[in-house]
Each structure stands twice: as C-alpha cells, then as structure tokens.
C-alpha cells in the first residue's frame, strides 16, 4: 500500500530564515505530487505540482520554491520566510488526474 | 475562475440522524470532484471521487452525488455517529488541469 510522509510535523521559524519541508511517497512510482497551504480562515491553496522528476509548475507567485530531486521526493523551500508564510502545509500525491489525491499529515509552520 | 462554495459552514446534529452536506461550483466544465474529511490539526482523508461522467458514488454510509449541469454535489451521511465529527471538504478539478479547487468546508458535529 502507498504511504506519504511529511516532516517536520511542526516548525517555528523567525522571519528571514530559510525553510525546507520534505515529502516522500512510498509504494508507488512516478506519482503526481502537490504542495498545498491551508491558512486560517482560508481554503486550501495549491502552491506547486509536479508530474515528473525536475518538472515543477507554480500556481501562486511568492517567495517559495519547490523541487523534485527524486521520483518520490518533493521539497518545499524558501530562502527568507515572511510572516505571511505561516500556515499548515500539506503534501499530496495521485497516480494521475483520473485518480484520487491522497494527503500527508501536514507541517504546521509558524513564522515569528 | 472556478469557485467552490460549501453551505452551511457548520452543522450540528444528534447521533443517528441522516444528513446532507452541500457543495456548489461555478464552472460546470469539471473533470472530477472529490470529497474529503479533515480532523483538527490533521491532513485530509479522501472519502469519495466522482468522475464527471458519473452521477454518484457510494462508500459504506456515505453517498456522494454529482449534477454537473447545475454545478452541485451533495454528500449524504447515513446514521451519523460522533466519530463522523470533522470538517468535510469538497474539491473540483477542471478539465485539462492538475489543480484541485477547494471549498472552505463544512464543520460537522455529531452529538451523542
């Protein structure tokens, strides 16, 4: 069966510091991978998605970036965090657009 | 631009009641629709996926329907239980898009 992992679970970072969140998927190959952010009082917002190694599409212009160095690894990064980057970051995968998206446990990021 | 609305924002019912959660979307040219549940502080759990060519999907006590022409979907929960308490999210994927557009959810409380 497939499993999706995210770490860390919780993170508190000062404004201006760098960020690296990691997501890995087990039990499948060549998944579509997604990064979402869920901010208080707002719906889930798609940030990035990837349909293959090195292929990244950005949905929202911001100071975040994503990379996919391996087939089942998806990384969300920032060089300098802003207060507005606080939120709950969720990674998801799907076999393709015909299939369900499955979400990881999330990372709670607080920027102070 | 696709917009997804879920009404009501919150719902409280006694245990054992059958209930319906509503989801509406503005652009009927969708590829599929997915229902999720989210427990506080957790990731999303996929409940049901309905393709645009389908009218309904069932899983246990859950039944989801889709009416593309009217831009509506409903999630029917039979014989509700306290364990069903969670936020229920609806998301649609447009044709030719990898992007899921989410509603803000309905927070369901089932009272024992």
CSV table of C-alpha atoms in Angstrom, one decimal:
chain,number,residue,atom,x,y,z
A,1,UNK,CA,0.0,0.0,0.0
A,2,UNK,CA,1.0,3.6,-0.5
A,3,UNK,CA,2.2,5.9,2.3
A,4,UNK,CA,3.0,9.6,2.3
A,5,UNK,CA,5.3,11.1,4.8
A,6,UNK,CA,6.0,14.8,5.7
A,7,UNK,CA,8.5,16.3,8.1
A,8,UNK,CA,8.8,18.0,10.3
A,9,UNK,CA,5.4,17.9,11.8
A,10,UNK,CA,5.8,21.3,13.5
A,11,UNK,CA,8.2,24.2,12.8
A,12,UNK,CA,8.7,27.6,14.4
A,13,UNK,CA,11.0,29.9,12.4
A,14,UNK,CA,11.9,33.6,12.6
A,15,UNK,CA,11.2,36.0,9.8
A,16,UNK,CA,14.0,36.0,7.3
A,17,UNK,CA,15.2,32.4,8.0
A,18,UNK,CA,15.3,29.7,5.3
A,19,UNK,CA,12.8,26.8,5.0
A,20,UNK,CA,12.9,23.3,3.8
A,21,UNK,CA,9.9,20.9,4.1
A,22,UNK,CA,10.2,17.4,2.8
A,23,UNK,CA,7.6,15.0,1.5
A,24,UNK,CA,8.2,11.4,0.4
A,25,UNK,CA,5.8,8.8,-1.0
A,26,UNK,CA,6.2,5.0,-0.7
A,27,UNK,CA,4.6,2.2,-2.6
A,28,UNK,CA,4.1,3.8,-6.0
A,29,UNK,CA,6.2,5.1,-8.8
A,30,UNK,CA,6.0,8.3,-10.9
A,31,UNK,CA,3.3,9.9,-8.8
A,32,UNK,CA,1.9,13.4,-9.4
A,33,UNK,CA,3.0,15.4,-6.4
A,34,UNK,CA,1.4,18.5,-4.9
A,35,UNK,CA,2.1,21.2,-2.2
A,36,UNK,CA,-0.8,23.0,-0.7
A,37,UNK,CA,-1.1,25.6,2.0
A,38,UNK,CA,-4.0,26.0,4.4
A,39,UNK,CA,-4.1,29.3,6.2
A,40,UNK,CA,-6.5,30.2,9.0
A,41,UNK,CA,-9.9,31.2,7.6
A,42,UNK,CA,-9.0,30.4,4.1
A,43,UNK,CA,-9.4,27.3,1.9
A,44,UNK,CA,-6.6,25.1,0.7
A,45,UNK,CA,-4.4,26.8,-1.9
A,46,UNK,CA,-2.4,24.8,-4.4
A,47,UNK,CA,1.2,26.1,-4.4
A,48,UNK,CA,3.1,23.7,-6.7
A,49,UNK,CA,2.7,20.5,-8.5
A,50,UNK,CA,5.0,18.1,-10.3
A,51,UNK,CA,4.2,15.4,-12.9
A,52,UNK,CA,7.8,14.1,-13.0
A,53,UNK,CA,11.4,14.5,-11.8
A,54,UNK,CA,12.6,18.1,-12.3
A,55,UNK,CA,9.1,19.2,-13.6
A,56,UNK,CA,7.6,21.8,-11.3
A,57,UNK,CA,4.6,24.0,-12.0
A,58,UNK,CA,3.9,27.0,-9.8
A,59,UNK,CA,0.4,28.2,-9.2
A,60,UNK,CA,1.0,31.2,-6.9
A,61,UNK,CA,3.8,33.7,-7.3
A,62,UNK,CA,5.5,34.0,-3.9
A,63,UNK,CA,8.9,33.6,-2.1
A,64,UNK,CA,8.5,29.8,-2.0
A,65,UNK,CA,10.0,27.3,-4.4
A,66,UNK,CA,9.7,23.5,-4.9
A,67,UNK,CA,12.0,20.8,-6.2
A,68,UNK,CA,11.7,17.2,-7.0
A,69,UNK,CA,15.1,15.6,-6.9
A,70,UNK,CA,13.9,12.0,-6.9
A,71,UNK,CA,10.8,10.3,-8.2
A,72,UNK,CA,9.0,10.1,-4.9
A,73,UNK,CA,10.5,13.1,-3.1
A,74,UNK,CA,9.1,16.7,-3.1
A,75,UNK,CA,10.7,19.6,-1.3
A,76,UNK,CA,9.3,23.0,-0.5
A,77,UNK,CA,11.8,25.7,0.2
A,78,UNK,CA,12.2,29.4,0.9
A,79,UNK,CA,15.3,31.5,1.2
A,80,UNK,CA,13.7,34.1,3.5
A,81,UNK,CA,10.5,33.4,5.3
A,82,UNK,CA,7.8,36.1,5.7
A,83,UNK,CA,5.1,36.3,8.4
A,84,UNK,CA,2.5,35.6,5.8
A,85,UNK,CA,4.1,32.2,5.1
A,86,UNK,CA,2.7,30.8,8.4
A,87,UNK,CA,0.2,28.1,7.8
A,88,UNK,CA,-0.4,24.4,7.5
A,89,UNK,CA,1.5,22.9,4.6
A,90,UNK,CA,0.1,19.7,3.0
A,91,UNK,CA,1.7,17.4,0.5
A,92,UNK,CA,-0.4,15.2,-1.7
A,93,UNK,CA,0.0,12.6,-4.4
A,94,UNK,CA,-2.1,11.0,-7.1
A,95,UNK,CA,-1.5,8.4,-9.7
A,96,UNK,CA,-2.8,10.8,-12.3
A,97,UNK,CA,-5.7,13.2,-12.8
A,98,UNK,CA,-8.2,10.4,-13.1
A,99,UNK,CA,-7.5,9.2,-9.5
A,100,UNK,CA,-7.9,10.5,-6.0
A,101,UNK,CA,-5.4,12.8,-4.3
A,102,UNK,CA,-4.0,11.4,-1.1
A,103,UNK,CA,-2.7,13.8,1.5
A,104,UNK,CA,0.1,13.6,4.0
A,105,UNK,CA,-0.2,14.5,7.7
A,106,UNK,CA,1.0,18.1,7.2
A,107,UNK,CA,3.5,20.5,8.6
A,108,UNK,CA,2.4,23.4,10.9
A,109,UNK,CA,4.7,26.3,10.2
A,110,UNK,CA,4.7,29.4,12.4
A,111,UNK,CA,6.8,32.3,11.4
A,112,UNK,CA,7.6,34.7,14.3
B,1,UNK,CA,-12.2,31.2,-12.5
B,2,UNK,CA,-13.7,28.2,-10.7
B,3,UNK,CA,-15.2,28.9,-7.2
B,4,UNK,CA,-16.4,26.3,-4.8
B,5,UNK,CA,-18.9,27.1,-2.1
B,6,UNK,CA,-20.0,24.8,0.8
B,7,UNK,CA,-23.1,25.6,2.8
B,8,UNK,CA,-23.6,25.5,5.7
B,9,UNK,CA,-20.2,26.4,7.2
B,10,UNK,CA,-21.1,24.5,10.3
B,11,UNK,CA,-23.7,21.9,11.2
B,12,UNK,CA,-24.6,20.2,14.5
B,13,UNK,CA,-26.8,17.1,14.6
B,14,UNK,CA,-27.8,14.4,17.1
B,15,UNK,CA,-26.3,11.0,16.7
B,16,UNK,CA,-28.3,8.7,14.4
B,17,UNK,CA,-29.5,11.4,12.1
B,18,UNK,CA,-29.1,11.3,8.3
B,19,UNK,CA,-27.6,14.4,6.9
B,20,UNK,CA,-26.7,16.1,3.7
B,21,UNK,CA,-23.7,18.4,3.0
B,22,UNK,CA,-23.8,20.7,0.0
B,23,UNK,CA,-21.1,21.8,-2.5
B,24,UNK,CA,-21.6,24.1,-5.4
B,25,UNK,CA,-19.2,25.2,-8.1
B,26,UNK,CA,-19.4,28.0,-10.7
B,27,UNK,CA,-17.9,26.3,-13.8
B,28,UNK,CA,-19.6,23.1,-14.8
B,29,UNK,CA,-16.7,22.0,-17.0
B,30,UNK,CA,-15.2,19.8,-14.3
B,31,UNK,CA,-13.1,16.7,-14.8
B,32,UNK,CA,-13.9,15.2,-11.4
B,33,UNK,CA,-15.0,16.0,-7.8
B,34,UNK,CA,-13.6,14.7,-4.6
B,35,UNK,CA,-14.9,14.8,-1.1
B,36,UNK,CA,-12.5,14.8,1.9
B,37,UNK,CA,-12.7,14.9,5.7
B,38,UNK,CA,-10.2,16.7,7.9
B,39,UNK,CA,-9.9,16.1,11.6
B,40,UNK,CA,-8.5,19.1,13.7
B,41,UNK,CA,-4.7,19.5,13.1
B,42,UNK,CA,-4.6,16.6,10.6
B,43,UNK,CA,-4.2,16.1,6.9
B,44,UNK,CA,-7.1,15.3,4.6
B,45,UNK,CA,-8.6,11.9,4.2
B,46,UNK,CA,-10.1,11.1,0.8
B,47,UNK,CA,-13.7,9.9,1.1
B,48,UNK,CA,-15.1,9.6,-2.5
B,49,UNK,CA,-14.1,10.6,-6.0
B,50,UNK,CA,-16.8,11.2,-8.7
B,51,UNK,CA,-15.7,11.4,-12.3
B,52,UNK,CA,-17.6,13.9,-14.5
B,53,UNK,CA,-19.4,11.1,-16.3
B,54,UNK,CA,-20.7,9.6,-13.1
B,55,UNK,CA,-23.8,10.6,-11.1
B,56,UNK,CA,-23.0,9.1,-7.7
B,57,UNK,CA,-20.5,7.1,-5.7
B,58,UNK,CA,-21.1,5.1,-2.5
B,59,UNK,CA,-18.8,4.0,0.3
B,60,UNK,CA,-20.3,2.5,3.4
B,61,UNK,CA,-22.6,5.0,5.0
B,62,UNK,CA,-21.5,7.8,2.5
B,63,UNK,CA,-23.1,8.6,-0.8
B,64,UNK,CA,-22.0,11.4,-3.0
B,65,UNK,CA,-23.9,12.7,-6.0
B,66,UNK,CA,-22.9,15.0,-8.8
B,67,UNK,CA,-25.1,17.2,-11.0
B,68,UNK,CA,-22.7,18.9,-13.4
B,69,UNK,CA,-25.3,20.9,-15.2
B,70,UNK,CA,-26.5,22.6,-12.1
B,71,UNK,CA,-23.0,22.8,-10.6
B,72,UNK,CA,-23.8,20.9,-7.4
B,73,UNK,CA,-22.7,17.9,-5.4
B,74,UNK,CA,-24.1,16.5,-2.2
B,75,UNK,CA,-22.6,14.2,0.4
B,76,UNK,CA,-25.1,12.1,2.2
B,77,UNK,CA,-24.2,10.6,5.5
B,78,UNK,CA,-26.5,7.9,6.9
B,79,UNK,CA,-27.0,7.2,10.6
B,80,UNK,CA,-24.4,9.7,11.7
B,81,UNK,CA,-22.0,8.8,14.6
B,82,UNK,CA,-19.9,11.0,16.9
B,83,UNK,CA,-16.8,9.7,15.0
B,84,UNK,CA,-18.1,11.4,11.9
B,85,UNK,CA,-17.4,14.8,13.5
B,86,UNK,CA,-14.9,16.6,11.3
B,87,UNK,CA,-14.6,19.2,8.6
B,88,UNK,CA,-15.8,18.0,5.2
B,89,UNK,CA,-14.2,19.5,2.1
B,90,UNK,CA,-15.3,19.4,-1.5
B,91,UNK,CA,-12.8,19.9,-4.3
B,92,UNK,CA,-13.2,20.0,-8.1
B,93,UNK,CA,-10.7,19.5,-10.8
B,94,UNK,CA,-11.3,21.4,-14.1
B,95,UNK,CA,-10.8,19.8,-17.5
B,96,UNK,CA,-7.2,19.8,-18.6
B,97,UNK,CA,-6.0,21.0,-15.2
B,98,UNK,CA,-4.0,19.4,-12.4
B,99,UNK,CA,-5.4,21.8,-10.0
B,100,UNK,CA,-8.0,21.0,-7.3
B,101,UNK,CA,-10.1,23.9,-6.2
B,102,UNK,CA,-11.4,23.5,-2.7
B,103,UNK,CA,-14.3,24.9,-0.8
B,104,UNK,CA,-13.8,26.2,2.7
B,105,UNK,CA,-15.6,23.2,4.2
B,106,UNK,CA,-18.5,22.3,6.4
B,107,UNK,CA,-17.7,21.6,10.1
B,108,UNK,CA,-19.9,18.8,11.3
B,109,UNK,CA,-20.5,18.0,14.9
B,110,UNK,CA,-22.4,14.8,15.8
B,111,UNK,CA,-23.7,14.9,19.4
B,112,UNK,CA,-24.0,11.7,21.4
